[in-house]
Structures are given as structure tokens and as C-alpha cells.
GROMACS .gro file of C-alpha atoms in nm:
model
  234
    1MET     CA    1  -0.001   0.002   0.000
    2ALA     CA    2   0.106   0.358  -0.056
    3THR     CA    3  -0.028   0.706  -0.002
    4PRO     CA    4  -0.170   0.872  -0.317
    5ASN     CA    5   0.046   1.113  -0.511
    6SER     CA    6  -0.057   1.450  -0.650
    7SER     CA    7  -0.204   1.298  -0.972
    8ALA     CA    8  -0.421   1.066  -0.760
    9ALA     CA    9  -0.538   1.361  -0.555
   10SER     CA   10  -0.632   1.546  -0.873
   11LEU     CA   11  -0.824   1.240  -0.997
   12LEU     CA   12  -1.023   1.217  -0.672
   13LYS     CA   13  -1.143   1.572  -0.714
   14GLN     CA   14  -1.304   1.465  -1.042
   15VAL     CA   15  -1.487   1.161  -0.900
   16GLN     CA   16  -1.862   1.226  -0.890
   17ILE     CA   17  -1.916   1.140  -0.525
   18PHE     CA   18  -1.631   1.361  -0.408
   19SER     CA   19  -1.692   1.659  -0.639
   20GLY     CA   20  -1.764   1.984  -0.460
   21LEU     CA   21  -1.585   1.902  -0.137
   22THR     CA   22  -1.430   2.198   0.043
   23ASP     CA   23  -1.059   2.208   0.098
   24SER     CA   24  -1.097   2.084   0.457
   25GLU     CA   25  -1.332   1.805   0.350
   26PHE     CA   26  -1.094   1.699   0.075
   27ALA     CA   27  -0.805   1.705   0.321
   28PHE     CA   28  -0.999   1.459   0.542
   29LEU     CA   29  -1.043   1.236   0.236
   30ILE     CA   30  -0.688   1.243   0.101
   31ALA     CA   31  -0.537   1.180   0.442
   32ARG     CA   32  -0.717   0.847   0.464
   33VAL     CA   33  -0.688   0.711   0.111
   34VAL     CA   34  -0.432   0.440   0.033
   35GLN     CA   35  -0.314   0.316  -0.305
   36ARG     CA   36  -0.350  -0.051  -0.393
   37ARG     CA   37  -0.220  -0.223  -0.708
   38PHE     CA   38  -0.363  -0.534  -0.874
   39SER     CA   39  -0.229  -0.743  -1.159
   40ALA     CA   40  -0.441  -0.838  -1.463
   41GLY     CA   41  -0.677  -1.118  -1.365
   42GLU     CA   42  -0.641  -1.062  -0.992
   43THR     CA   43  -0.956  -1.051  -0.776
   44ILE     CA   44  -1.011  -0.718  -0.601
   45PHE     CA   45  -1.305  -0.843  -0.396
   46ALA     CA   46  -1.549  -1.136  -0.419
   47GLU     CA   47  -1.925  -1.146  -0.408
   48ALA     CA   48  -2.069  -1.197  -0.057
   49GLU     CA   49  -1.734  -1.101   0.100
   50VAL     CA   50  -1.751  -0.866   0.396
   51CYS     CA   51  -1.710  -0.512   0.264
   52SER     CA   52  -1.396  -0.339   0.383
   53GLY     CA   53  -1.432  -0.020   0.185
   54LEU     CA   54  -1.477   0.146  -0.150
   55TYR     CA   55  -1.236   0.192  -0.439
   56VAL     CA   56  -1.169   0.454  -0.703
   57ILE     CA   57  -0.989   0.336  -1.019
   58GLU     CA   58  -0.679   0.537  -1.076
   59SER     CA   59  -0.562   0.347  -1.384
   60GLY     CA   60  -0.656   0.032  -1.572
   61ASN     CA   61  -0.993  -0.141  -1.613
   62VAL     CA   62  -1.202  -0.341  -1.368
   63ARG     CA   63  -1.484  -0.580  -1.448
   64ILE     CA   64  -1.778  -0.617  -1.210
   65PHE     CA   65  -1.963  -0.947  -1.243
   66LYS     CA   66  -2.199  -1.199  -1.085
   67THR     CA   67  -2.134  -1.574  -1.090
   68SER     CA   68  -2.406  -1.843  -1.095
   69ALA     CA   69  -2.396  -2.163  -0.892
   70GLY     CA   70  -2.288  -2.341  -1.213
   71GLY     CA   71  -1.996  -2.103  -1.265
   72ARG     CA   72  -2.144  -1.894  -1.546
   73GLU     CA   73  -2.060  -1.526  -1.525
   74GLN     CA   74  -2.267  -1.217  -1.609
   75VAL     CA   75  -2.066  -0.900  -1.650
   76LEU     CA   76  -2.245  -0.599  -1.505
   77SER     CA   77  -1.993  -0.335  -1.611
   78ILE     CA   78  -1.633  -0.274  -1.708
   79ASP     CA   79  -1.510   0.050  -1.546
   80GLY     CA   80  -1.204   0.265  -1.604
   81ALA     CA   81  -1.013   0.550  -1.441
   82GLY     CA   82  -1.223   0.790  -1.236
   83HIS     CA   83  -1.501   0.542  -1.157
   84SER     CA   84  -1.584   0.453  -0.797
   85ILE     CA   85  -1.666   0.097  -0.698
   86ALA     CA   86  -1.866  -0.057  -0.411
   87GLU     CA   87  -2.033   0.253  -0.276
   88LEU     CA   88  -2.351   0.071  -0.183
   89PRO     CA   89  -2.215  -0.191   0.061
   90VAL     CA   90  -2.001   0.078   0.224
   91PHE     CA   91  -2.308   0.292   0.253
   92ASP     CA   92  -2.549   0.025   0.386
   93GLY     CA   93  -2.298  -0.196   0.573
   94GLY     CA   94  -2.375  -0.509   0.368
   95THR     CA   95  -2.147  -0.751   0.183
   96TYR     CA   96  -2.020  -0.692  -0.169
   97PRO     CA   97  -2.313  -0.770  -0.404
   98ALA     CA   98  -2.084  -0.865  -0.693
   99SER     CA   99  -1.721  -0.953  -0.762
  100ALA     CA  100  -1.453  -0.722  -0.901
  101GLN     CA  101  -1.151  -0.834  -1.106
  102ALA     CA  102  -0.869  -0.643  -1.267
  103VAL     CA  103  -0.894  -0.670  -1.646
  104THR     CA  104  -0.555  -0.504  -1.688
  105ASP     CA  105  -0.286  -0.413  -1.436
  106CYS     CA  106  -0.464  -0.158  -1.215
  107SER     CA  107  -0.395   0.106  -0.957
  108LEU     CA  108  -0.689   0.171  -0.721
  109LEU     CA  109  -0.745   0.417  -0.439
  110PHE     CA  110  -0.898   0.257  -0.130
  111PHE     CA  111  -1.111   0.432   0.132
  112SER     CA  112  -1.214   0.222   0.435
  113LYS     CA  113  -1.581   0.173   0.527
  114LYS     CA  114  -1.529   0.338   0.867
  115ASP     CA  115  -1.367   0.649   0.720
  116PHE     CA  116  -1.626   0.679   0.445
  117GLN     CA  117  -1.915   0.655   0.689
  118SER     CA  118  -1.748   0.922   0.903
  119LEU     CA  119  -1.721   1.144   0.597
  120CYS     CA  120  -2.090   1.093   0.521
  121LEU     CA  121  -2.191   1.175   0.875
  122GLN     CA  122  -1.986   1.497   0.874
  123HIS     CA  123  -2.076   1.592   0.517
  124PRO     CA  124  -2.431   1.470   0.422
  125ASP     CA  125  -2.387   1.601   0.065
  126VAL     CA  126  -2.150   1.312   0.001
  127ALA     CA  127  -2.425   1.066   0.093
  128LEU     CA  128  -2.664   1.237  -0.147
  129LYS     CA  129  -2.409   1.205  -0.425
  130VAL     CA  130  -2.370   0.835  -0.350
  131LEU     CA  131  -2.745   0.794  -0.381
  132ARG     CA  132  -2.734   0.955  -0.726
  133VAL     CA  133  -2.452   0.722  -0.838
  134VAL     CA  134  -2.632   0.414  -0.700
  135GLY     CA  135  -2.955   0.529  -0.867
  136ALA     CA  136  -2.782   0.556  -1.205
  137ARG     CA  137  -2.639   0.205  -1.160
  138LEU     CA  138  -2.980   0.070  -1.068
  139ARG     CA  139  -3.119   0.207  -1.392
  140ARG     CA  140  -2.838   0.042  -1.586
  141LEU     CA  141  -2.902  -0.291  -1.409
  142VAL     CA  142  -3.272  -0.268  -1.495
  143GLY     CA  143  -3.167  -0.223  -1.857
  144ILE     CA  144  -2.952  -0.537  -1.836
  145ILE     CA  145  -3.242  -0.732  -1.688
  146GLU     CA  146  -3.472  -0.612  -1.970
  147GLU     CA  147  -3.220  -0.717  -2.234
  148LEU     CA  148  -3.165  -1.062  -2.084
  149SER     CA  149  -3.540  -1.118  -2.034
  150PHE     CA  150  -3.688  -0.980  -2.354
  151THR     CA  151  -3.427  -0.992  -2.631
  152THR     CA  152  -3.242  -1.261  -2.828
  153VAL     CA  153  -2.867  -1.323  -2.831
  154ARG     CA  154  -2.861  -1.186  -3.187
  155HIS     CA  155  -3.023  -0.860  -3.067
  156ARG     CA  156  -2.784  -0.823  -2.774
  157LEU     CA  157  -2.478  -0.891  -2.991
  158ALA     CA  158  -2.596  -0.640  -3.255
  159ALA     CA  159  -2.667  -0.384  -2.981
  160MET     CA  160  -2.319  -0.430  -2.838
  161LEU     CA  161  -2.163  -0.378  -3.185
  162VAL     CA  162  -2.369  -0.064  -3.238
  163ARG     CA  163  -2.261   0.075  -2.897
  164LEU     CA  164  -1.894   0.006  -2.981
  165ALA     CA  165  -1.937   0.160  -3.328
  166LYS     CA  166  -2.066   0.482  -3.176
  167SER     CA  167  -1.818   0.506  -2.890
  168ASP     CA  168  -1.484   0.351  -2.995
  169ALA     CA  169  -1.445   0.293  -3.371
  170GLN     CA  170  -1.289   0.419  -3.692
  171ARG     CA  171  -1.553   0.555  -3.925
  172GLN     CA  172  -1.555   0.633  -4.292
  173GLY     CA  173  -1.903   0.727  -4.418
  174ASP     CA  174  -2.143   0.455  -4.312
  175THR     CA  175  -1.860   0.199  -4.279
  176VAL     CA  176  -1.724   0.142  -3.930
  177THR     CA  177  -1.429  -0.062  -3.812
  178ILE     CA  178  -1.439  -0.192  -3.454
  179THR     CA  179  -1.174  -0.368  -3.249
  180LEU     CA  180  -1.352  -0.609  -3.015
  181PRO     CA  181  -1.244  -0.546  -2.653
  182ALA     CA  182  -1.238  -0.913  -2.556
  183ASN     CA  183  -1.256  -1.270  -2.678
  184ASN     CA  184  -1.583  -1.456  -2.734
  185ASN     CA  185  -1.586  -1.600  -2.379
  186GLU     CA  186  -1.573  -1.252  -2.231
  187LEU     CA  187  -1.824  -1.112  -2.480
  188ALA     CA  188  -2.060  -1.394  -2.389
  189ALA     CA  189  -2.031  -1.297  -2.021
  190GLN     CA  190  -2.110  -0.939  -2.108
  191ILE     CA  191  -2.428  -1.016  -2.301
  192GLY     CA  192  -2.553  -1.304  -2.085
  193THR     CA  193  -2.494  -1.611  -2.301
  194VAL     CA  194  -2.228  -1.872  -2.388
  195ARG     CA  195  -1.932  -1.859  -2.626
  196GLU     CA  196  -2.087  -2.100  -2.877
  197LEU     CA  197  -2.390  -1.873  -2.933
  198VAL     CA  198  -2.169  -1.567  -2.973
  199SER     CA  199  -1.964  -1.746  -3.239
  200ARG     CA  200  -2.278  -1.875  -3.415
  201ASN     CA  201  -2.438  -1.531  -3.426
  202PHE     CA  202  -2.121  -1.364  -3.545
  203SER     CA  203  -2.113  -1.621  -3.829
  204ARG     CA  204  -2.476  -1.549  -3.918
  205LEU     CA  205  -2.428  -1.173  -3.922
  206GLN     CA  206  -2.122  -1.220  -4.143
  207SER     CA  207  -2.300  -1.453  -4.387
  208GLU     CA  208  -2.578  -1.195  -4.419
  209GLY     CA  209  -2.326  -0.925  -4.509
  210LEU     CA  210  -2.396  -0.714  -4.200
  211ILE     CA  211  -2.037  -0.747  -4.074
  212ARG     CA  212  -1.694  -0.868  -4.188
  213MET     CA  213  -1.461  -1.026  -3.936
  214ASP     CA  214  -1.082  -1.060  -3.922
  215GLY     CA  215  -0.983  -1.189  -3.579
  216ARG     CA  216  -1.104  -0.927  -3.328
  217THR     CA  217  -1.146  -0.666  -3.601
  218VAL     CA  218  -1.505  -0.622  -3.712
  219THR     CA  219  -1.602  -0.408  -4.012
  220VAL     CA  220  -1.962  -0.290  -4.038
  221PRO     CA  221  -2.020  -0.197  -4.404
  222ASP     CA  222  -2.344  -0.010  -4.331
  223LEU     CA  223  -2.408   0.093  -3.972
  224LYS     CA  224  -2.769   0.191  -4.047
  225LYS     CA  225  -2.846  -0.168  -4.162
  226LEU     CA  226  -2.697  -0.308  -3.838
  227GLU     CA  227  -2.901  -0.055  -3.633
  228ALA     CA  228  -3.213  -0.173  -3.816
  229GLU     CA  229  -3.144  -0.521  -3.673
  230LEU     CA  230  -3.230  -0.383  -3.329
  231ASP     CA  231  -3.591  -0.340  -3.443
  232ILE     CA  232  -3.632  -0.693  -3.583
  233ALA     CA  233  -3.390  -0.920  -3.390
  234GLN     CA  234  -3.584  -0.939  -3.068
   0.00000   0.00000   0.00000
């Protein structure tokens, strides 16, 4: 463990739940934060484990996921620098409701449950900000439940490709080139299915001319046609 440096302190000021703190409030925070490093693939905390505190991602990416009794995973989110993790169990005193794992080598800033609760008691605005963050996550989880309950694997895969095309892709006219962020096992965990169905639906989309694949590079010749799939692939 290590105390945070000036760049970490600057990052904390941009985190939603800590934004707007006065200098004295921020001094309380920074004096109690410690830096923790995790290697790619390392577990940060496990579902149902007693919560020790919350984390803010300083660098790298962290996947939050649930695991079924049979070992199947459902990825809830993949978060990067500036995102806070595990506010709810720190806030309500419960266990971690999901597991967190480093996707890449990560540096995280840790704030103990006791110190965070003290901060909330002294500065109620922080608690209100936590509620806003938790509310936004609840809305996102409801969206995941709706997708898993009411849409097909084809629809979820097409929706994921459209999201990637709009957020992280090279575009030339209506043609978009995407680099998939993970292998088919990980993609399956993100859209709530198994690797075989991901591979099968990629093959079908390719045979229909909606995409072209070269390893993890996906070319979408006409993004509007792929978007149209979201209306008919349910």
C-alpha cells in the first residue's frame, strides 16, 4: 500500500461522489486514502465477501460481475479510471453484491468503510451524491435485466456492436471498423450467453453481409443496416 500522489489527488477531485468538497473536507479524504495495485486477472473483492471499503480506479480497467452456482458469469460493467466501486455496501454496511476483477494491471485508491461513513456523517452532501450514483447504476441494471429477459442473443450482440461503433471505432461514411475489446468467452459474459452462441451469431451476421470479421477486428459496411437489426432481432 502507498499514499496517493498529486495525480491521484487530482483524480479524486473529479470523482462524482467527491466533487464539490471543500478544501478541509478533501483534506480529510486524502489523508485516509491508500493506493492498492492489482495485476491483470487478480480478484479485487469477491461477491458476498464482507465489505472493507470502496475503491476509485486510478488506472486500468475493472470488471464487475456475478457468478451463478454453475460457474457462469454475467458481466455488469467494465469500469475505467475515475469510476468509484462498491459505494452501496459501504453505505449500507452489507457485503459486496458482486465480484470485481482487474482486467488489466490496475492502480486503485482505497477508502475504508469506517472512514467513508465518518465522511458521510460529517458531510451529508457526500451521501446524497452516493445515492445519485447508485440510482444511475440501478437504472443500468434494470436495462440489463430487460435485455436478458426480452431480447435474443442476436439482438444483444448487434446492440453491443452498435454501442462500440458509436463510442470507440474508426468511421468512414457509413462503414465502421471496430476492435472487439475481448474474446468470445468474455463477450458472452457481457451479453448473458455462452461462447458458442456468440460465435454462431457472429457467423450469421457475417454470412448476411452485416459485418466482416478478421480476428477481433469487425467491419460494419453499413451501420444503419446493423441498427435496423435492433428493431427486428428481438
